[in-house]
CSV table of C-alpha atoms in Angstrom, one decimal:
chain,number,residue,atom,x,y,z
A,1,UNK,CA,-18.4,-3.0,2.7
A,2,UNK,CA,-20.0,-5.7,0.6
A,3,UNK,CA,-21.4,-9.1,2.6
A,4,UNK,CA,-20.3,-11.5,0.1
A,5,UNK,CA,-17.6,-12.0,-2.5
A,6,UNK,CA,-17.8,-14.6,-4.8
A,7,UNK,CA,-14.3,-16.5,-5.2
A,8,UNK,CA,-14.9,-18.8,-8.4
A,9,UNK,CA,-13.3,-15.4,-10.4
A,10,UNK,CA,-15.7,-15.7,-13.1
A,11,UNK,CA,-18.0,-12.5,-12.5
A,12,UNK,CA,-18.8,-10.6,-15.4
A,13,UNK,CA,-19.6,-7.0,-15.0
A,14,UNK,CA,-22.7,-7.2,-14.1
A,15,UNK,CA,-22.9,-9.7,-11.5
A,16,UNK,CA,-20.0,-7.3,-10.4
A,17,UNK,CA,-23.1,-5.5,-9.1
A,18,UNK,CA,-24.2,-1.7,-9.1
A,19,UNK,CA,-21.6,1.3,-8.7
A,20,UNK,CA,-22.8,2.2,-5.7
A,21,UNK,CA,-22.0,-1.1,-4.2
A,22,UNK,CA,-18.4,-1.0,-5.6
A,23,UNK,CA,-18.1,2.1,-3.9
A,24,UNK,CA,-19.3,0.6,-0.6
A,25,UNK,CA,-16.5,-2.0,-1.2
A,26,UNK,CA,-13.9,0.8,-1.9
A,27,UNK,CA,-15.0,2.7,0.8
A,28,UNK,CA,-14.9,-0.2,3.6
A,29,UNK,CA,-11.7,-1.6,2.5
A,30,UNK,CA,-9.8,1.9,2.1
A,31,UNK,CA,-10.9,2.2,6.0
A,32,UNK,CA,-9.6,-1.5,7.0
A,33,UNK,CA,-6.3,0.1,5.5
A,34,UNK,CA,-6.1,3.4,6.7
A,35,UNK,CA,-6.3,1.4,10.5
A,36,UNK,CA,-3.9,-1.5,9.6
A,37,UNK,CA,-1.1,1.2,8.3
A,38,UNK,CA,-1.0,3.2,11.8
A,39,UNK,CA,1.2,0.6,13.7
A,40,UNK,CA,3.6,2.0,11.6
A,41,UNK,CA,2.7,5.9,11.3
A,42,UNK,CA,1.5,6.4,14.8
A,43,UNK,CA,5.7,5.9,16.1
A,44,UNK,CA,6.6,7.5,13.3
A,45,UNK,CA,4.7,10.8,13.9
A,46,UNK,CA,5.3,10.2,18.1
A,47,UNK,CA,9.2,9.4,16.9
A,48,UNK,CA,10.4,12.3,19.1
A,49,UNK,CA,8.0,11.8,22.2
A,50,UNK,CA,8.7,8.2,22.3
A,51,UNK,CA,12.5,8.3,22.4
A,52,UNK,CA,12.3,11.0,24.7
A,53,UNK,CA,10.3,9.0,27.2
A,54,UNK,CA,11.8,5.4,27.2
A,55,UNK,CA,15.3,6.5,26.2
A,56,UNK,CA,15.4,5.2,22.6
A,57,UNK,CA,18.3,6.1,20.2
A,58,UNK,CA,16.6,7.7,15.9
A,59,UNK,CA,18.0,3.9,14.6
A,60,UNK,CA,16.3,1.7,17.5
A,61,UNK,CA,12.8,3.9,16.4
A,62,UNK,CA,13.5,2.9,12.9
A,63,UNK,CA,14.2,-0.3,13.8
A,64,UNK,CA,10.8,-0.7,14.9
A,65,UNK,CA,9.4,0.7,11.7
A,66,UNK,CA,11.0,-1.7,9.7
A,67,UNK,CA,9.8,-4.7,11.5
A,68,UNK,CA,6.6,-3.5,10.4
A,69,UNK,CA,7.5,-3.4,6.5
A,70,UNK,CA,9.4,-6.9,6.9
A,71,UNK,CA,6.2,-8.6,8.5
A,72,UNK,CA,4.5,-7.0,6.1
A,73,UNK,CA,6.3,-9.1,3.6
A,74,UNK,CA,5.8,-12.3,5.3
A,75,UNK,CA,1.9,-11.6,5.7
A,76,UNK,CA,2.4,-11.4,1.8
A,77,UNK,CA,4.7,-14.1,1.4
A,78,UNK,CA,2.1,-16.2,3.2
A,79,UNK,CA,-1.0,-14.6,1.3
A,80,UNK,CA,0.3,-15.7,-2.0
A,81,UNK,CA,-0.5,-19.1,-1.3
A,82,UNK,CA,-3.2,-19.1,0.6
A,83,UNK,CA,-7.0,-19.4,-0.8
A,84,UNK,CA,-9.3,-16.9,-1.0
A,85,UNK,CA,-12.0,-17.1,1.7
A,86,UNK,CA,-15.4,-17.7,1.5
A,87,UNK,CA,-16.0,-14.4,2.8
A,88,UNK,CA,-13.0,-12.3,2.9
A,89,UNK,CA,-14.8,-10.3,5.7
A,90,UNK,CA,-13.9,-12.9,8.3
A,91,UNK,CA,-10.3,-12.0,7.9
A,92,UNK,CA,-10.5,-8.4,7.4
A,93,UNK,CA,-12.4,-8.4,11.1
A,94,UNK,CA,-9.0,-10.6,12.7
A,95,UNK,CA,-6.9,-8.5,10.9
A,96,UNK,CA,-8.3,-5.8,12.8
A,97,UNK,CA,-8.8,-7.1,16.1
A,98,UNK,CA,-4.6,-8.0,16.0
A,99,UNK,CA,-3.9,-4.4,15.2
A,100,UNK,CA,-6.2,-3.6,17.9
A,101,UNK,CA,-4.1,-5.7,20.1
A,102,UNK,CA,-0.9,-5.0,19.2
A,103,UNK,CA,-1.5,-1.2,19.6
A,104,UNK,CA,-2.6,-1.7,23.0
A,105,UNK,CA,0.1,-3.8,24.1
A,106,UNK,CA,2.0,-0.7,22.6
A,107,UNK,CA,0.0,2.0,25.2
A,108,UNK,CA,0.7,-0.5,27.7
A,109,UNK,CA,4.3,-1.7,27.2
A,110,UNK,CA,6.0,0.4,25.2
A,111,UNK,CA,8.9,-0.9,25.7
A,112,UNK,CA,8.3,-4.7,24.3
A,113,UNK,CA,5.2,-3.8,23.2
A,114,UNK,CA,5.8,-1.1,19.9
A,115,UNK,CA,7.9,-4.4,18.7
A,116,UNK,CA,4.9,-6.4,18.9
A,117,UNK,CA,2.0,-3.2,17.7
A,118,UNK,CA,4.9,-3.6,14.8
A,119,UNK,CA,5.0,-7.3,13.7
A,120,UNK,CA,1.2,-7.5,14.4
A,121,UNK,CA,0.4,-4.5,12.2
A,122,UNK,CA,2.8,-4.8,9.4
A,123,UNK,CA,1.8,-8.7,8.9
A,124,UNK,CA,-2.0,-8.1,9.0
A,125,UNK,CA,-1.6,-5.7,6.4
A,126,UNK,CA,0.6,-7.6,4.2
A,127,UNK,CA,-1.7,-10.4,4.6
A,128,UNK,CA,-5.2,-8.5,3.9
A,129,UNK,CA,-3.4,-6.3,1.2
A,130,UNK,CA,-3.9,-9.0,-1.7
A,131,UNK,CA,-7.7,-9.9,-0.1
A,132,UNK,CA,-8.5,-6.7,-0.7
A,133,UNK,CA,-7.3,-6.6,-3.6
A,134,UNK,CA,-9.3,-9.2,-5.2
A,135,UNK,CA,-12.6,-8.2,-3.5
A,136,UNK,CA,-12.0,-4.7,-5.3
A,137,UNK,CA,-11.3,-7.2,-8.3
A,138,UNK,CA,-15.0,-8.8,-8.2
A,139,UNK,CA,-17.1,-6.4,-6.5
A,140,UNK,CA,-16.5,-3.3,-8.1
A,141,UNK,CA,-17.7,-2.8,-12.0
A,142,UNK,CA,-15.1,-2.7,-14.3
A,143,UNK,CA,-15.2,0.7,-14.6
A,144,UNK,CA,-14.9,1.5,-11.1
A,145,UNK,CA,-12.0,-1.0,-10.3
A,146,UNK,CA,-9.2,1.0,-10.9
A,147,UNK,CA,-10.8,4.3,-9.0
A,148,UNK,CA,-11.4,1.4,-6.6
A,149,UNK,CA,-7.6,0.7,-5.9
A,150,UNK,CA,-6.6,4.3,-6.4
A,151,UNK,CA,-9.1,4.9,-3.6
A,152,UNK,CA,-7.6,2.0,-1.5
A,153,UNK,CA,-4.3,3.0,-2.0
A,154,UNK,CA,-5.0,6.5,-1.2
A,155,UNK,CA,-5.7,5.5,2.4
A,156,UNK,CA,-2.1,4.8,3.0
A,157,UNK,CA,-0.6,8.7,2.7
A,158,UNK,CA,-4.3,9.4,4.3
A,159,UNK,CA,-2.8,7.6,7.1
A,160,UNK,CA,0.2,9.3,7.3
A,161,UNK,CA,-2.1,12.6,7.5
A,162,UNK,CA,-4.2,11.6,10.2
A,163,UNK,CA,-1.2,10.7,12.4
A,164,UNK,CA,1.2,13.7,11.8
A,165,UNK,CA,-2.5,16.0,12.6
A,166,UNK,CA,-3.4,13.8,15.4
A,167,UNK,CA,-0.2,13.6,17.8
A,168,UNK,CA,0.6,17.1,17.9
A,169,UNK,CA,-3.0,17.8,18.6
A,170,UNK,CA,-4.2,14.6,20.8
A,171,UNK,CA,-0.5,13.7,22.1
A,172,UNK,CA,0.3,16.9,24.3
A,173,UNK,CA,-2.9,17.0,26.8
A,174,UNK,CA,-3.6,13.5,26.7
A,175,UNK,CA,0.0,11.8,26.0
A,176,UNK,CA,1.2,9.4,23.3
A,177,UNK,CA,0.4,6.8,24.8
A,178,UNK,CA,-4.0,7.5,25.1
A,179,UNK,CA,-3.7,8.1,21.1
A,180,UNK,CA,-2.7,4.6,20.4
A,181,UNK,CA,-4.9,3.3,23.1
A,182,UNK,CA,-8.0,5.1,21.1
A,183,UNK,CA,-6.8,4.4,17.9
A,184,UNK,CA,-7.3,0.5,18.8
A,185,UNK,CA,-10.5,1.0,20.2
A,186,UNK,CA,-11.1,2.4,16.9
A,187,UNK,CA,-9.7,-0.8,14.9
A,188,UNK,CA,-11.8,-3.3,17.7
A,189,UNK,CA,-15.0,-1.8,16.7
A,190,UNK,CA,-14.0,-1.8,12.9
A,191,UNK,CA,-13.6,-5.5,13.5
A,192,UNK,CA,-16.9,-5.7,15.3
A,193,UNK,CA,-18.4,-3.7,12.3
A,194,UNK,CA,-17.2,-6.2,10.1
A,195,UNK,CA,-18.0,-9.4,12.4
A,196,UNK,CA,-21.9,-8.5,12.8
A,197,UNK,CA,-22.4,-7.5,9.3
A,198,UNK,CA,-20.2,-9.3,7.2
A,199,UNK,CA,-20.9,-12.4,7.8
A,200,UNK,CA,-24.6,-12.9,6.4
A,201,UNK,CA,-25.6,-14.2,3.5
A,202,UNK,CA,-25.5,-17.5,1.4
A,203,UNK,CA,-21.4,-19.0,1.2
A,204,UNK,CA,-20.2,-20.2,-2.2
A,205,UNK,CA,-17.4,-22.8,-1.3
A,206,UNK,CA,-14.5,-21.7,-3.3
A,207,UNK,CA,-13.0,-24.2,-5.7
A,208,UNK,CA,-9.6,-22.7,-5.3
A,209,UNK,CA,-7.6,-24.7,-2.7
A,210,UNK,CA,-4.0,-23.1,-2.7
A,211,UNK,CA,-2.3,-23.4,-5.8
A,212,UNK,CA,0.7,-21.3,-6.0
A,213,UNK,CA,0.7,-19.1,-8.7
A,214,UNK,CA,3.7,-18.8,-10.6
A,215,UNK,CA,6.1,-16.2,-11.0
A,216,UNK,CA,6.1,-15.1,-14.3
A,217,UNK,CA,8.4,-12.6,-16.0
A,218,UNK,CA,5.6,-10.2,-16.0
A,219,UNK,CA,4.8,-10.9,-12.5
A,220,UNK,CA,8.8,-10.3,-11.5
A,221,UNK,CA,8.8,-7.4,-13.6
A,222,UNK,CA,6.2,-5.5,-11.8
A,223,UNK,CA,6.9,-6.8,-8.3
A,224,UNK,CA,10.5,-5.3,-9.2
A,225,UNK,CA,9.1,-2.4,-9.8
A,226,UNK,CA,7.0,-2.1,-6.6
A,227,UNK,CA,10.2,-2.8,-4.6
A,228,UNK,CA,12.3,0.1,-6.3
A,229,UNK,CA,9.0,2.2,-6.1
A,230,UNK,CA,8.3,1.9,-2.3
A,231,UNK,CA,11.6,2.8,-1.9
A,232,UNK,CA,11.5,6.2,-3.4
A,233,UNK,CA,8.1,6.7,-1.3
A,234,UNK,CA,9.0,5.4,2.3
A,235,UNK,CA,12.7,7.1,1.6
A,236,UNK,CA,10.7,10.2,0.5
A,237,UNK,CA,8.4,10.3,3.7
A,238,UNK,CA,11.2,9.3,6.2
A,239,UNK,CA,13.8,12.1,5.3
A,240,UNK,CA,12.1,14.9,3.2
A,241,UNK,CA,11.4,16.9,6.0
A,242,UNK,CA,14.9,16.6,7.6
A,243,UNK,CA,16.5,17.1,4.4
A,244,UNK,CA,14.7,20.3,3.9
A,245,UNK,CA,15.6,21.9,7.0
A,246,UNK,CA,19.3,20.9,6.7
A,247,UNK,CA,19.4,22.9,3.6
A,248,UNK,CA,18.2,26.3,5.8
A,249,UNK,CA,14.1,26.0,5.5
A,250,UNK,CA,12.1,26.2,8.3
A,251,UNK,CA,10.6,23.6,10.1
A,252,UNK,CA,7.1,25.3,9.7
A,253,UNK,CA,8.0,25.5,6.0
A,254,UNK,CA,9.0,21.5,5.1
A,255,UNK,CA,6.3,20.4,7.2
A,256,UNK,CA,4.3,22.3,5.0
A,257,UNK,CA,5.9,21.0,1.6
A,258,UNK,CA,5.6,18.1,3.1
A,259,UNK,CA,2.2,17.8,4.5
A,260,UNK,CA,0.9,19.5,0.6
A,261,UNK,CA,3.0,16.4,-0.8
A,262,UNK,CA,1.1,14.2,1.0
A,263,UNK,CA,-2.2,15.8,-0.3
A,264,UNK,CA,-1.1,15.9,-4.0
A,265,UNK,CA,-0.6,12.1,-3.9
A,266,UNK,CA,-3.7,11.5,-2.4
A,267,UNK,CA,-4.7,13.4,-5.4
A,268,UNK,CA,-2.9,11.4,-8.2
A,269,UNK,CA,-3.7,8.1,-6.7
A,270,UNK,CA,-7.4,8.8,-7.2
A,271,UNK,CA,-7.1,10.7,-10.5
A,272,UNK,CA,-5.4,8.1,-11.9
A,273,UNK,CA,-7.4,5.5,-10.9
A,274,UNK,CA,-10.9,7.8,-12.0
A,275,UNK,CA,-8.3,8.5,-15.7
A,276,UNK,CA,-7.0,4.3,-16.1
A,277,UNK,CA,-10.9,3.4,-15.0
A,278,UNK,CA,-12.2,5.3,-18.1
A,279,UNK,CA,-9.3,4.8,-20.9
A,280,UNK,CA,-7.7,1.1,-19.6
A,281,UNK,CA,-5.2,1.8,-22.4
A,282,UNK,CA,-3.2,4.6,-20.6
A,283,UNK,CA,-2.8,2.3,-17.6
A,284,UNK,CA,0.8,1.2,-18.8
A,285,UNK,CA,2.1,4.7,-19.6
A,286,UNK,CA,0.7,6.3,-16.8
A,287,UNK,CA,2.8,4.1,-14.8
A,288,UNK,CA,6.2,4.7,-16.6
A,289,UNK,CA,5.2,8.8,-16.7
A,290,UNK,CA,4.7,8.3,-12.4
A,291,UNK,CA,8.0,6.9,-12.1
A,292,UNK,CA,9.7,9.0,-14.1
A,293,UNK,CA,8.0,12.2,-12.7
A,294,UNK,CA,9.1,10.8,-9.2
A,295,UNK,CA,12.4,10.2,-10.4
A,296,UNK,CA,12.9,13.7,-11.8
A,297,UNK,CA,11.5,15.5,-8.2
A,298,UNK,CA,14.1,13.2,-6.2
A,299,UNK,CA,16.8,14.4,-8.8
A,300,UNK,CA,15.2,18.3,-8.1
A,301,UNK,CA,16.1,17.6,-4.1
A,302,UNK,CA,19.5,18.1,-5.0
A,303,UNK,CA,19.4,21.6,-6.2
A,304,UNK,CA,19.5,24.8,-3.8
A,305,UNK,CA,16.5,27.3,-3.3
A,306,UNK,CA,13.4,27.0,-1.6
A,307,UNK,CA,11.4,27.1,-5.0
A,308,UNK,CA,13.2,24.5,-6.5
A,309,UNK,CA,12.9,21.9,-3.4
A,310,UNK,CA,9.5,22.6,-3.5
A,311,UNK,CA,8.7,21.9,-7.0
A,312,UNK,CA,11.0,18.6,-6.5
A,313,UNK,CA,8.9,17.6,-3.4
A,314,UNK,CA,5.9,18.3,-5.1
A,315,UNK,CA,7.2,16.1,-8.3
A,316,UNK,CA,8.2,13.1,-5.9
A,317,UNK,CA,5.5,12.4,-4.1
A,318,UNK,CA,3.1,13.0,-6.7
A,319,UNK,CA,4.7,10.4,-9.1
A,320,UNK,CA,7.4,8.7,-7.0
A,321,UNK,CA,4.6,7.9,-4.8
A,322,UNK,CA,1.2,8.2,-6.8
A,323,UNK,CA,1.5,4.7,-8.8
A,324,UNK,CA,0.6,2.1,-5.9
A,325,UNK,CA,-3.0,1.3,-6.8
A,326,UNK,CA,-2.2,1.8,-10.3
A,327,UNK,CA,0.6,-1.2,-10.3
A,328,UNK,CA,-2.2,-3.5,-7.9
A,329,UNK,CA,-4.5,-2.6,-10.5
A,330,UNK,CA,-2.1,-3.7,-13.6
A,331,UNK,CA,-0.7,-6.8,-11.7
A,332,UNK,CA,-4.1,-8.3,-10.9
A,333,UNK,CA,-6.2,-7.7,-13.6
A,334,UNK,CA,-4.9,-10.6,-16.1
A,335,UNK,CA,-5.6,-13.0,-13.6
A,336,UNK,CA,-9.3,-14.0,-12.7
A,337,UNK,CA,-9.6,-16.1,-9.8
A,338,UNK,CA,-5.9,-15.7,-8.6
A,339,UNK,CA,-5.9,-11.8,-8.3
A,340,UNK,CA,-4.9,-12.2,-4.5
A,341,UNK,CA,-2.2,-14.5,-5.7
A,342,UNK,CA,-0.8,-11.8,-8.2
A,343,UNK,CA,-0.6,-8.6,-6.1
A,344,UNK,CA,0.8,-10.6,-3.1
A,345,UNK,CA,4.0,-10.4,-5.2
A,346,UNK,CA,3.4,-7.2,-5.8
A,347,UNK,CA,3.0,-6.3,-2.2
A,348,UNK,CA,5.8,-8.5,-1.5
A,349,UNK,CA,7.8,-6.0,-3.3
A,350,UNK,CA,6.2,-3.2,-1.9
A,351,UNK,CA,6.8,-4.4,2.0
A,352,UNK,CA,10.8,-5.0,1.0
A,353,UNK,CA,11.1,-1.1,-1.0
A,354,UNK,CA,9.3,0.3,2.4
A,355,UNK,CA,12.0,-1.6,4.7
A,356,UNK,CA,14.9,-0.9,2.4
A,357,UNK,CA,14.2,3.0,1.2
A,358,UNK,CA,14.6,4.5,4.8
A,359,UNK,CA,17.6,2.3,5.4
A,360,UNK,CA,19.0,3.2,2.5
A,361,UNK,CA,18.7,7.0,2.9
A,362,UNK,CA,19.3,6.4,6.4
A,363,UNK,CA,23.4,5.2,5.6
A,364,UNK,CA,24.1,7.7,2.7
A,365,UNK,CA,22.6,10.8,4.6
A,366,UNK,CA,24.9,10.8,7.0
A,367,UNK,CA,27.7,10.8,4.5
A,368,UNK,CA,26.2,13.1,1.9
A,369,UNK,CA,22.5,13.9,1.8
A,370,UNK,CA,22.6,14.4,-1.9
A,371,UNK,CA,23.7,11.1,-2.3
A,372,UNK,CA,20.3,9.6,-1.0
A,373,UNK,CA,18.1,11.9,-3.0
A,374,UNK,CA,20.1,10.2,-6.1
A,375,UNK,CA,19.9,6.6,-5.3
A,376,UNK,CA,16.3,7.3,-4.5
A,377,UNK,CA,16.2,9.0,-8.5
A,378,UNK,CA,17.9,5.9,-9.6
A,379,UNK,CA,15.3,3.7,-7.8
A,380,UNK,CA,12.6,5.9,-9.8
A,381,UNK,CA,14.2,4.9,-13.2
A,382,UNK,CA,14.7,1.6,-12.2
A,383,UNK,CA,11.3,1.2,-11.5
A,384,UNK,CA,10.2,2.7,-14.9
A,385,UNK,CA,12.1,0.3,-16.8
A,386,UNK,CA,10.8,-2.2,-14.7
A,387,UNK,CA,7.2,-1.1,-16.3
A,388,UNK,CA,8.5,-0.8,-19.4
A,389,UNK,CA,9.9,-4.4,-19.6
A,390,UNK,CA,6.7,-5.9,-18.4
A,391,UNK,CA,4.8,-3.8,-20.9
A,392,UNK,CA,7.0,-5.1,-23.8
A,393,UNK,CA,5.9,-8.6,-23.6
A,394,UNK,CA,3.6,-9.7,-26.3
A,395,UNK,CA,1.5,-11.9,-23.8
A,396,UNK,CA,2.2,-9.6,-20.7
A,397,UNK,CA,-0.1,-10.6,-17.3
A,398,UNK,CA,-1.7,-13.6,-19.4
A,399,UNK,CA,-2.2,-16.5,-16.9
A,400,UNK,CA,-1.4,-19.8,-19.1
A,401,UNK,CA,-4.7,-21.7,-18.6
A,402,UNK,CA,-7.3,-18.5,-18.1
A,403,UNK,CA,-8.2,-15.4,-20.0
A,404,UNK,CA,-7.5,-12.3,-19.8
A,405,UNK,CA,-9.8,-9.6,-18.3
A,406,UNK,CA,-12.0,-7.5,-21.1
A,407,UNK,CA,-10.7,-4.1,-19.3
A,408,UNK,CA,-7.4,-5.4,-19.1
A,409,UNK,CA,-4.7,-2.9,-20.3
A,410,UNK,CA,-3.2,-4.1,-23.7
A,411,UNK,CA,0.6,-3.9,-23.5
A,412,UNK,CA,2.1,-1.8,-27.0
């Protein structure tokens, strides 16, 4: 990861530095959020074990997983007015050392303490989402930035690999309980990492102390479509294996639609970012075709046959789940010098979709599991529109007092 980010938000490309530094950045900070997402995937991939050994009830367990998402929106909610460090560095390295915590207290006391590995995960990520966002912003070339945050945002369903591979594997000889305690020696020496060599280097004192950025129609637009986005993901992710199985496919066989969903939007997160970094004016309708793609896989769940739940799962998480660094990307970009400001509200939005999708799923599965899969494909087209509306502004993402961004996607 870089030493130093400049905060003034007036770099040009090429004080932006060398791709291969951008990619250092892109790397570091996709690893800060590959550990500050496992609070929450780590109970959800030991779901089963855990209930089984402290007694816990499915909706207590998802309980937990919500706290995560909800202080993931207060880390946000905080971020969006807070200034942009000298060297964002010194936060990502606390950020760390709380997850570290928090999953330990977890090992430790599970019962109080998965609450806690919760609130202390979900609100360091929420916090050091829109950080990262703006070090990706003026570290990385501006052809690289968008590879940057599909990169980023590819760590998050990266995460959710690593833990569904890891607890079968690590949780059976060693227990449940040794995976989270390694996992946070993992985070503590990410945050030592970051704490011996992030810190060098010459300071520039940043002239931004705090001002709130406002929320703008284009800003509401695309946090809006975040929200009704996450939803279709973390709804996706909670109950697509379940829902496959309660239509008469295996277990082996969902977990394996499942776990090649995962891959494919690991996939499109990346491609997109690599296509958006190269053509800037795609970035606006390869958003509305992600929604809609996700929207038409959801709508796919409803059908019978294994060929066509396959094909919708593939759909829905490629789309209804591939646009997350693409909408950072699109939200930040018109605003130099406040992009931690502008995808706080994005991530705000994000955080509350992850919290309400699984709830949401969570009540109409147990009356009809069809109905979820179409509230989830009316989340999907409400999230397109949501794109669309921002895209329709004739100033869209133009901060009053600065300029906009030379790679900045022009709306049509």
């Amino acid at each position: 990861m870089s030493v130093l980010v400049r905060t003034e938000g007036r770099e040009t490309a090429e004080e932006a530095g060398p791709p291969a530094a951008g990619l250092s950045t892109a790397s570091g900070v996709a690893a800060v959020t590959v550990l500050t997402s496992l609070p929450v995937f780590l109970p959800g991939a030991a779901n089963g074990l855990i209930c089984a050994e402290l007694g816990w009830s499915p909706v207590r367990m998802g309980a937990v997983l919500a706290v995560y998402w909800l202080a993931s929106l207060s880390g946000a909610f905080v971020s969006r007015r807070a200034a942009l460090p000298t060297v964002v560095e010194r936060t990502l390295s606390i950020a760390l050392f709380a997850t570290a915590l928090g999953l330990l207290t977890a090992a430790a006391a599970p019962s109080a303490g998965l609450w806690i590995s919760s609130a202390a995960g979900g609100y360091a990520y929420g916090y050091t989402q829109p950080h990262t966002n703006a070090l990706l912003m003026r570290r990385c070339a501006p052809r690289l930035r968008a590879f940057a945050f599909g990169l980023k945002q590819a760590a998050v369903p990266t995460a959710t690999l690593l833990a569904s591979v890891a607890m079968p594997m690590l949780a059976g000889p060693v227990g449940w309980r040794w995976v989270f305690a390694g996992t946070a020696v993992v985070c503590g020496a990410g945050g030592a990492f970051l704490v011996r060599h992030g810190y060098g280097g010459e300071q520039h004192p940043t002239r931004d102390r705090g001002t709130p950025l406002r929320m703008e129609p284009f800003l509401l637009a695309l946090t809006s479509a975040g929200f009704f986005g996450a939803m279709v993901g973390n709804g996706l992710g909670g109950f697509l294996v379940l829902a496959l199985t309660t239509r008469g496919v295996s277990l082996s066989a969902a977990g394996a639609v499942a776990t090649a969903g995962a891959a494919l939007n690991i996939a499109v997160r990346l491609a997109m970012g690599w296509l958006v970094g190269r053509a800037p004016g795609v970035a606006w309708t390869a958003l509305t075709v992600l929604f809609l793609t996700g929207a038409a896989g959801t709508a796919l769940l409803t059908r019978p046959g294994l060929g066509a739940l396959t094909v919708g799962a593939l759909l829905a998480y490629g789309g209804g789940w591939g646009w997350a660094g693409l909408l950072h990307y699109a939200i930040g970009l018109p605003y130099p010098g406040q992009e931690q400001r502008a995808t706080a509200y994005s991530q705000m939005g994000v955080s509350l979709g992850a919290a309400t999708g699984p709830l949401v799923c969570g009540l109409l599965f147990q009356v009809n599991p069809d109905a979820a899969w179409w509230a989830l494909t009316a989340a999907g087209l409400a999230a397109g529109a949501c794109v669309c509306a921002a895209r329709k502004r004739p100033n869209a993402g133009v901060s009053p007092t600065r300029n906009r961004r030379r790679d900045a996607p022009r709306p049509a």
